[in-house]
Short mmCIF file of C-alpha atoms and ligand atoms in Angstrom, two decimals:
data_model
loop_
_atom_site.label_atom_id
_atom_site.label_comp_id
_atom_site.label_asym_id
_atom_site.label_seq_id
_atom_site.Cartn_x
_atom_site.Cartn_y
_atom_site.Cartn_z
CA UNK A 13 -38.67 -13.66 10.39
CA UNK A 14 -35.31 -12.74 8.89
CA UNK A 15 -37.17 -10.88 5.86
CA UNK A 16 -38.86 -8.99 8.11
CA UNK A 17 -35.69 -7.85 10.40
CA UNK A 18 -34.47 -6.86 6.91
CA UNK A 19 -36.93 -5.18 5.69
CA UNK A 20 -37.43 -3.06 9.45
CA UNK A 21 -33.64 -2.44 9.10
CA UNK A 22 -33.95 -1.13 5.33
CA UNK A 23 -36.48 1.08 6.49
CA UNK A 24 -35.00 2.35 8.82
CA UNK A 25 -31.38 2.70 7.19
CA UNK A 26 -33.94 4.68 4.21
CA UNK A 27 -35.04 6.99 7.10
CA UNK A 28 -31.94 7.59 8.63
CA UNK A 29 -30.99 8.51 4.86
CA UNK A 30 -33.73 10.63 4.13
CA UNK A 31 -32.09 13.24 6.57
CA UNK A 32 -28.77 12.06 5.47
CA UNK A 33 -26.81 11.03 8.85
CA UNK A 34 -25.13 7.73 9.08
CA UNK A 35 -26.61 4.81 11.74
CA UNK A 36 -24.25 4.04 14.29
CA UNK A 37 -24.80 1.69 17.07
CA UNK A 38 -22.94 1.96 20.31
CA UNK A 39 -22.49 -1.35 21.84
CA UNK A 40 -22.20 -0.30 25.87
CA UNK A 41 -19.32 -3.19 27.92
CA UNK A 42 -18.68 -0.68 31.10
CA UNK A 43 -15.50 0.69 32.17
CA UNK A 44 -14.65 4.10 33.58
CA UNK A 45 -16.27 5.62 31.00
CA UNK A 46 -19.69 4.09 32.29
CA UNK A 47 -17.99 5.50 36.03
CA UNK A 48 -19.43 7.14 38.57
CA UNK A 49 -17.31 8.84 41.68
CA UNK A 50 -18.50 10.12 44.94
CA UNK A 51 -17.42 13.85 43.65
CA UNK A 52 -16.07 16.45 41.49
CA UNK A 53 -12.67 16.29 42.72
CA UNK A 54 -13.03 12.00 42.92
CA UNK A 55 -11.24 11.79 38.92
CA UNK A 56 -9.47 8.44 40.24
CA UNK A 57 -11.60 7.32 42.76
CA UNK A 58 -14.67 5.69 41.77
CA UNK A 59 -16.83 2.65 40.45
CA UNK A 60 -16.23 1.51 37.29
CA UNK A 61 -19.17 0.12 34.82
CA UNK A 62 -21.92 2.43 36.55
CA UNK A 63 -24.00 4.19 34.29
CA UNK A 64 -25.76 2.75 31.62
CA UNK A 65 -25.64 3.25 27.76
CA UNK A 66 -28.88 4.98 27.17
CA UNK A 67 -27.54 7.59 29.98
CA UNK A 68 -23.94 7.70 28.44
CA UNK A 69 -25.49 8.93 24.84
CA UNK A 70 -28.07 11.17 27.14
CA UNK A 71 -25.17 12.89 27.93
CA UNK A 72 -23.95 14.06 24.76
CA UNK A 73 -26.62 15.80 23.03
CA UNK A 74 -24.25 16.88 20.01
CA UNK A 75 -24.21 12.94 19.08
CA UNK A 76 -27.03 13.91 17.11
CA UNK A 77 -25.89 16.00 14.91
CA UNK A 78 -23.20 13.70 13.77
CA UNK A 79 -25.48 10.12 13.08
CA UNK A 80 -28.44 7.87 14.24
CA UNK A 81 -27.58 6.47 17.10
CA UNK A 82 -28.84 3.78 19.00
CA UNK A 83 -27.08 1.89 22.01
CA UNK A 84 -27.09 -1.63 23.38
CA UNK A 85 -26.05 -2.60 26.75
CA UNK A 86 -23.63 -5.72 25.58
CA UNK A 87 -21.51 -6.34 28.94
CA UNK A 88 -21.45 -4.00 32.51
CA UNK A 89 -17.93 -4.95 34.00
CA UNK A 90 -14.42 -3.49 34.71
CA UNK A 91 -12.31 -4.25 31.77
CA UNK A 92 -9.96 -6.12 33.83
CA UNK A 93 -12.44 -8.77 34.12
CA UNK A 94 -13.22 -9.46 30.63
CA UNK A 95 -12.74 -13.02 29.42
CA UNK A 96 -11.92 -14.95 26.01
CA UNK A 97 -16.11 -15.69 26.55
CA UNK A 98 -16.68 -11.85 26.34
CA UNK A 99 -14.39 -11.56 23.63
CA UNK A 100 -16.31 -14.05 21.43
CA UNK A 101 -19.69 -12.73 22.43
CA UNK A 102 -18.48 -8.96 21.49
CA UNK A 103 -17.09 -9.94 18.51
CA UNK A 104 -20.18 -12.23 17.79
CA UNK A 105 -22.52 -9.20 18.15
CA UNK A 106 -20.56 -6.74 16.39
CA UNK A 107 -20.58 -8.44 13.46
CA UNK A 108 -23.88 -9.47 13.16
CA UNK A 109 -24.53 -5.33 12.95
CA UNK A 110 -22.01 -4.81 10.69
CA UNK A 111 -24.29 -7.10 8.32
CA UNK A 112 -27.20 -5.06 8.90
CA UNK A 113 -27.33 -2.40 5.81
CA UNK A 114 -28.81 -0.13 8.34
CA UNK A 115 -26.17 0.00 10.30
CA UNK A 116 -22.89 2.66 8.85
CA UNK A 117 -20.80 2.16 11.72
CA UNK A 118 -20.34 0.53 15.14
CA UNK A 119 -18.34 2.12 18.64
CA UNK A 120 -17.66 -0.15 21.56
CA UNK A 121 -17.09 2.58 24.53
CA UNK A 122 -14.93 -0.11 26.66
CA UNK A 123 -12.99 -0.22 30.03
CA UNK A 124 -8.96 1.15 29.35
CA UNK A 125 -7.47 -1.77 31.22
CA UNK A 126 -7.90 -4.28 28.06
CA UNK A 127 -9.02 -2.05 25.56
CA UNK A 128 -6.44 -2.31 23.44
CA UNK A 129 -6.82 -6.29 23.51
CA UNK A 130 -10.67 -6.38 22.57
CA UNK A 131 -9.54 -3.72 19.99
CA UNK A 132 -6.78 -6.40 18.62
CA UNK A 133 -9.11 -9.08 19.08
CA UNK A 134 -12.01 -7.58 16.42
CA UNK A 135 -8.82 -6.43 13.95
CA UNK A 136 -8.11 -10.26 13.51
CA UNK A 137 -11.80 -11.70 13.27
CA UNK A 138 -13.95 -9.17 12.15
CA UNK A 139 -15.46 -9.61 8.10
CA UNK A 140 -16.02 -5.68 7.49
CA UNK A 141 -14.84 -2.90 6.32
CA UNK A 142 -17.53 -0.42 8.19
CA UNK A 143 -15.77 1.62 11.07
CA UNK A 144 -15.83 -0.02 14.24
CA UNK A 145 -14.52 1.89 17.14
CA UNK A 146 -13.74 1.31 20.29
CA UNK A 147 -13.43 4.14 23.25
CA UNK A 148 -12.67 4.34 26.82
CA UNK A 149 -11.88 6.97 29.51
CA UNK A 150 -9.62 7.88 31.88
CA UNK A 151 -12.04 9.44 34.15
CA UNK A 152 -15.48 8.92 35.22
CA UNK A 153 -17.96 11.37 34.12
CA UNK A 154 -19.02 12.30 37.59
CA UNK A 155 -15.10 14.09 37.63
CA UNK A 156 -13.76 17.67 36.71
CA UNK A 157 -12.78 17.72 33.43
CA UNK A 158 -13.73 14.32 32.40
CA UNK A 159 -13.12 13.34 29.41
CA UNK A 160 -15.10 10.72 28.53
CA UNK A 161 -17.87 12.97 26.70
CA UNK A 162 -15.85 13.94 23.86
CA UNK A 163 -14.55 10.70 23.60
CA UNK A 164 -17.56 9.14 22.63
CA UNK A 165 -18.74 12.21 20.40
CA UNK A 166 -14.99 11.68 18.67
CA UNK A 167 -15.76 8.18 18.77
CA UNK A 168 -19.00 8.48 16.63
CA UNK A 169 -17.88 11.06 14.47
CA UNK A 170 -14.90 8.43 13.17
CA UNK A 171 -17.61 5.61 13.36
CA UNK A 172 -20.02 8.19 11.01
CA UNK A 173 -16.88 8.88 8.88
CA UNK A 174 -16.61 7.26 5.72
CA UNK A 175 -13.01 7.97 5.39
CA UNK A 176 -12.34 5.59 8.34
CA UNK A 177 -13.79 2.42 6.13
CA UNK A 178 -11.39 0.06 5.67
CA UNK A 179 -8.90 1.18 8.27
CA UNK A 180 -9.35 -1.98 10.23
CA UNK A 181 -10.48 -1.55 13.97
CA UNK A 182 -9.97 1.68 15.38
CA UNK A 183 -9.02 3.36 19.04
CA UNK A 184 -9.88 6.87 20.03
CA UNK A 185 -8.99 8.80 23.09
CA UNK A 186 -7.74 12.44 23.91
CA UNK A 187 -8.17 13.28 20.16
CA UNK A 188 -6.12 10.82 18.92
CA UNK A 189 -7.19 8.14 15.99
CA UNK A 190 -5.25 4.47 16.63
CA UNK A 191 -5.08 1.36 14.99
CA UNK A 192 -6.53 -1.28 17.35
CA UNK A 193 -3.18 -3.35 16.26
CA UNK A 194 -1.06 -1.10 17.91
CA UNK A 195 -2.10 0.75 20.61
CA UNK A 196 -1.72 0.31 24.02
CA UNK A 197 -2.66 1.85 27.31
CA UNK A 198 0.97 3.36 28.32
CA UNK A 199 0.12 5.19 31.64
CA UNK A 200 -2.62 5.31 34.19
CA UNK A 201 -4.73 8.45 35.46
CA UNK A 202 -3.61 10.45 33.09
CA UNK A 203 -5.64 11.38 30.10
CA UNK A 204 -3.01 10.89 27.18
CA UNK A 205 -2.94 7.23 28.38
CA UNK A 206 -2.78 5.34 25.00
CA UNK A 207 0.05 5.30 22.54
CA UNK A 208 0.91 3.74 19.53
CA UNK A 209 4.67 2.73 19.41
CA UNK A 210 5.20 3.62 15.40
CA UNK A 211 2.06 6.29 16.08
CA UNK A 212 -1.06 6.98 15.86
CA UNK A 213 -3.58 6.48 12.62
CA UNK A 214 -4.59 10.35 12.71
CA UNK A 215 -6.74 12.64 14.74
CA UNK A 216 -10.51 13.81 15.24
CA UNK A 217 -11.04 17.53 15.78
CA UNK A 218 -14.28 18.81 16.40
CA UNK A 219 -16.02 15.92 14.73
CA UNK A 220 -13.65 15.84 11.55
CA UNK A 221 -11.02 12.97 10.88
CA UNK A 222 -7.67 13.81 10.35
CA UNK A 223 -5.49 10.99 8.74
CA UNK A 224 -1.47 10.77 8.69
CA UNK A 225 -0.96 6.69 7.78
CA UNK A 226 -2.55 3.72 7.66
CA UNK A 227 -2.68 0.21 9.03
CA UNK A 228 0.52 -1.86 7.55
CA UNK A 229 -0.74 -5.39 8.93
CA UNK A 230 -3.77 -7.62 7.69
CA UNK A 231 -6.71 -6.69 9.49
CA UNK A 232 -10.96 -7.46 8.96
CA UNK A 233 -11.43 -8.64 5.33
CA UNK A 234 -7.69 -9.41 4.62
CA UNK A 235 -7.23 -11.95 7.48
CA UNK A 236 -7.42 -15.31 7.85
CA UNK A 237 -9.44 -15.69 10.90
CA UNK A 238 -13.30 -15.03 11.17
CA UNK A 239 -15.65 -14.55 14.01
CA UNK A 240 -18.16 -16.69 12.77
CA UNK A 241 -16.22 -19.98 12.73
CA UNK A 242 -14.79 -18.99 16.37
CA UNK A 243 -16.71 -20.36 19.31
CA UNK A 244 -13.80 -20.24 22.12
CA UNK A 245 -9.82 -19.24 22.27
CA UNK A 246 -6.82 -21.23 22.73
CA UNK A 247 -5.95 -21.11 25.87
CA UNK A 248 -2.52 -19.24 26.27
CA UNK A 249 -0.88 -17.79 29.11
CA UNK A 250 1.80 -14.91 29.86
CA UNK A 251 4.58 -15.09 32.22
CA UNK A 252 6.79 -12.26 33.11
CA UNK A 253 10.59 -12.04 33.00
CA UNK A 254 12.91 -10.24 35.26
CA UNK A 255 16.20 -10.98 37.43
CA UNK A 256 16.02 -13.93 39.83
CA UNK A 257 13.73 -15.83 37.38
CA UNK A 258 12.13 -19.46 37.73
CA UNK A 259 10.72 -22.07 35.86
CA UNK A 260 7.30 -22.61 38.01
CA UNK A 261 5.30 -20.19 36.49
CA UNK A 262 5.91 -21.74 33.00
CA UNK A 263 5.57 -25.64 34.44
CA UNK A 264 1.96 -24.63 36.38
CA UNK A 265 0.85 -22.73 33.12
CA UNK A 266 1.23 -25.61 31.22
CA UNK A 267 0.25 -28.07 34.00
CA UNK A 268 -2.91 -26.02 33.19
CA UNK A 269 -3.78 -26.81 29.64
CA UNK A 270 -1.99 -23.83 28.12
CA UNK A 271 -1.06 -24.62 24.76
CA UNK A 272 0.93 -21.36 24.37
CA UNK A 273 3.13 -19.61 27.28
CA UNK A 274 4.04 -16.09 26.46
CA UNK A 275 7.48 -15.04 27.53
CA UNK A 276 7.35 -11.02 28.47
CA UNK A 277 11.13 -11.29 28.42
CA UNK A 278 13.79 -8.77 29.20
CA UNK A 279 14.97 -6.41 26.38
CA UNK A 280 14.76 -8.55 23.20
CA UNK A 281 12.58 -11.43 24.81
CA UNK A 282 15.83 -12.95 26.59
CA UNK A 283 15.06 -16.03 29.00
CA UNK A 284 17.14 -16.60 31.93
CA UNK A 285 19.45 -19.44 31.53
CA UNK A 286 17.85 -20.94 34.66
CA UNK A 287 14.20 -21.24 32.80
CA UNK A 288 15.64 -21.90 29.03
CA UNK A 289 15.61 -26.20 29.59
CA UNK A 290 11.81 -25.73 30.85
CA UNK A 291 10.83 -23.57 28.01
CA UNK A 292 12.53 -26.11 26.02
CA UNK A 293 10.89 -29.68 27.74
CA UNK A 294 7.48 -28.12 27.50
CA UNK A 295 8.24 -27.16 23.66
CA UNK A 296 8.90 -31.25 23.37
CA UNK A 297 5.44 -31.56 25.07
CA UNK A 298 3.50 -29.40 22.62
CA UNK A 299 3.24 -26.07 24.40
CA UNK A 300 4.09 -23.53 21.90
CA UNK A 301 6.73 -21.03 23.41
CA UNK A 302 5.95 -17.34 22.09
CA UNK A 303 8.97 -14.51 23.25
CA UNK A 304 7.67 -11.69 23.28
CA UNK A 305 9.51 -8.41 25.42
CA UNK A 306 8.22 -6.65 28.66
CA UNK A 307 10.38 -3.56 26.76
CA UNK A 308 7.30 -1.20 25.37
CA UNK A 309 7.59 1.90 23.15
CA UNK A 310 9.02 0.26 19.96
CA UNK A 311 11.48 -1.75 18.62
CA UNK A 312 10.44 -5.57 18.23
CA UNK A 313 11.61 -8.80 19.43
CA UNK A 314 14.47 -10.32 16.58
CA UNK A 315 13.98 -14.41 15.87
CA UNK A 316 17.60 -16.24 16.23
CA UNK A 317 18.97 -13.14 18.63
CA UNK A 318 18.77 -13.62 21.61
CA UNK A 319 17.86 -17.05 21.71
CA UNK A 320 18.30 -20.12 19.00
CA UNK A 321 14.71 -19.97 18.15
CA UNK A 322 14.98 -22.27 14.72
CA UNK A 323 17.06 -24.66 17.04
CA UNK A 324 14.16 -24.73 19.96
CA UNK A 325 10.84 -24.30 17.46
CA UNK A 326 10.06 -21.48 19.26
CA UNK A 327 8.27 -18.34 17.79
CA UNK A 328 8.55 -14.87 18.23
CA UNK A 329 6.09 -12.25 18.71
CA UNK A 330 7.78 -9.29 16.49
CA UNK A 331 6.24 -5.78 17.71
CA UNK A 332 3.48 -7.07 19.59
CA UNK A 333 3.24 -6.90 23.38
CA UNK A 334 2.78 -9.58 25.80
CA UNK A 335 -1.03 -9.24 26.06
CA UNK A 336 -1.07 -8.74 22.11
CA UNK A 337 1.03 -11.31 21.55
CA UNK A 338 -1.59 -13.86 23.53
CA UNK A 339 -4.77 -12.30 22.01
CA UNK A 340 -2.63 -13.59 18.18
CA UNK A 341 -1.90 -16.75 19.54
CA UNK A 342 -5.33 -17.93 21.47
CA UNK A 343 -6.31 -16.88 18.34
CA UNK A 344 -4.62 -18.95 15.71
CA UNK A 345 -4.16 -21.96 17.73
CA UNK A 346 -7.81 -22.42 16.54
CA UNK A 347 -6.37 -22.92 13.33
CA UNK A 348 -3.24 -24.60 13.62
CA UNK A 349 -0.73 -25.62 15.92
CA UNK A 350 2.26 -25.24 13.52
CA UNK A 351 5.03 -23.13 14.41
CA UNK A 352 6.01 -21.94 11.05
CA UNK A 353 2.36 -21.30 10.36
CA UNK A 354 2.60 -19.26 13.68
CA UNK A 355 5.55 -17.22 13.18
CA UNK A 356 4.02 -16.48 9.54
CA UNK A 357 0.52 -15.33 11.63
CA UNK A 358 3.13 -13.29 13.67
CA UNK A 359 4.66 -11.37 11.04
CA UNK A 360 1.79 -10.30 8.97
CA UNK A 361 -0.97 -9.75 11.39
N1 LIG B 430 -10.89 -0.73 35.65
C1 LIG B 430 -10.78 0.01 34.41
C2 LIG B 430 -11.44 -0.79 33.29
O1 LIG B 430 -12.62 -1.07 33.39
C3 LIG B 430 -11.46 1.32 34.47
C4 LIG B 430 -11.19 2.06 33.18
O2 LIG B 430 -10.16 2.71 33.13
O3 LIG B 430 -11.99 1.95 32.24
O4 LIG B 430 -10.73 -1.10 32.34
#
């Protein structure tokens, strides 16, 4: 059976050839981009995960003359609602494509709310160098102005690009080109919603790539982790700091079976002195304790600053956001439970 899938997909990638356009597959999960409002005016309003993939490319004739393309219906939720399951299964899918040899590049169009986690996600566990994008919107395309339509035509003209290869996972909204590492969604309803804290990658104008830097973390082929030998996540958790803190969100995380609590502490991951002796009996039970900073825009949290982390074996989550931060470590907790091995994981990834 397999020889004959392979030979169908050679013959088809040898088609696709013969009038020279990349194959790129867009794998469909829901989202506002898949939205659908009562009205012109409704450009907040609306339902989410709506319209389906085969109507999303329908809409944007011009894909055409970029690639092949071909779209699956993977998921139909809200983003909010994805789970470390649908993370698997996504990253399961995608890279049985990117085997395929008749398949040149791969875009995930993807609710905002946890886009840039899925994105993070494939940069760790993904074995390919082909472009794999993923998109969003920030309004549905029942809406004035959406923009959703030239997302996905920017999104499969970096997918078609062969200049993207090898650039790790990649993010594109409002004409921008991010590193699936980095970026995050930084406001809502607005359209220049995701930013990259050192920057974006480069930018896509009128189906042409653009490119400024590159990706200064291990990513796909040059990291340790790999889809295929992941079947489910550590389970990690992220509690939020502010004034007038307390330990019970901490003790009922890992009352749950967390083996990791994230700290989203204040400025440089500080803990309040009135949750530090929880943080540092759960430690002595085996709950990794990972400070990261609710602070976003740049700068990263320092190890032995603000807290004694050598002292307490705790890590510390550099750049990377809370929800970053948890995506690394449900992530490498499948691999080890060490915490120099973790902070290591932290710095290079
Ligand atoms: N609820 C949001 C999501 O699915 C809608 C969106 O912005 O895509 O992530």
């Amino acid at each position: 059976m397999k020889n004959v899938v392979f030979l169908a997909s050679l013959l088809l990638s040898t088609a696709a050839l013969a009038d020279g356009k990349p194959n790129v597959v867009i794998l469909a999960t829901g989202g506002t981009i898949a939205g659908a409002g009562a009205g012109v005016a409704n450009s907040a309003t609306y339902q989410a995960a709506k319209v389906p993939v085969d109507k999303l490319i329908a809409g944007v004739p011009e894909l055409a003359s970029l690639a092949q393309v071909r779209g699956e219906q993977v998921f139909q939720i809200a983003s909010e609602s994805f789970t470390d399951a649908h993370l698997v299964t996504l990253g399961k899918r995608v890279a049985a494509l990117a085997r395929q040899p008749d398949v040149d590049g791969i875009v995930i169009t993807h609710g905002t709310d946890t886009l840039e986690e899925s994105a993070f996600f494939l940069n760790l566990v993904l074995k390919t160098d082909k472009p794999v994008v993923l998109v969003g919107s920030m309004r549905p395309g029942t809406a004035m102005s959406a923009d959703g339509m030239l997302n996905l035509y920017n999104a499969v003209a970096v997918a078609a690009a062969k200049d993207a290869r090898a650039k790790g996972v990649l993010v594109t909204l409002n004409d921008e080109i991010h590193t699936g590492r980095d970026v995050s969604k930084a406001a809502n309803l607005r359209t220049d919603a995701f930013k990259s804290p050192w920057g974006p990658l480069g930018m896509i104008v009128e189906g042409k790539t653009y490119w400024f830097r590159s990706p200064a973390k291990r990513h796909t082929t040059a990291s340790e982790f790999d889809i295929d030998q992941l079947d489910r996540l550590a389970p990690v958790e992220i509690a939020y700091g502010a004034g007038n803190a307390s330990p019970t969100a901490y003790k009922a995380f890992a009352e749950g079976g967390a083996r990791a609590v994230i700290h989203a502490g204040t400025g440089n991951g500080s803990v309040s002195s009135a949750v530090v002796p929880t943080l540092q009996a759960l430690r002595g039970q085996g709950v990794q304790i990972i400070r990261s900073s609710r602070v976003v825009g740049g700068g990263f949290v320092l190890r032995n600053a603000e807290q004694p982390d050598d002292k307490y074996d705790w890590v510390v989550a550099h750049d990377l956001n809370p929800q970053k931060a948890r995506i690394l470590a449900a992530v490498a907790l499948t691999r080890t439970g060490d915490t120099k091995a973790l902070q290591r994981m932290f710095m290079e990834y």
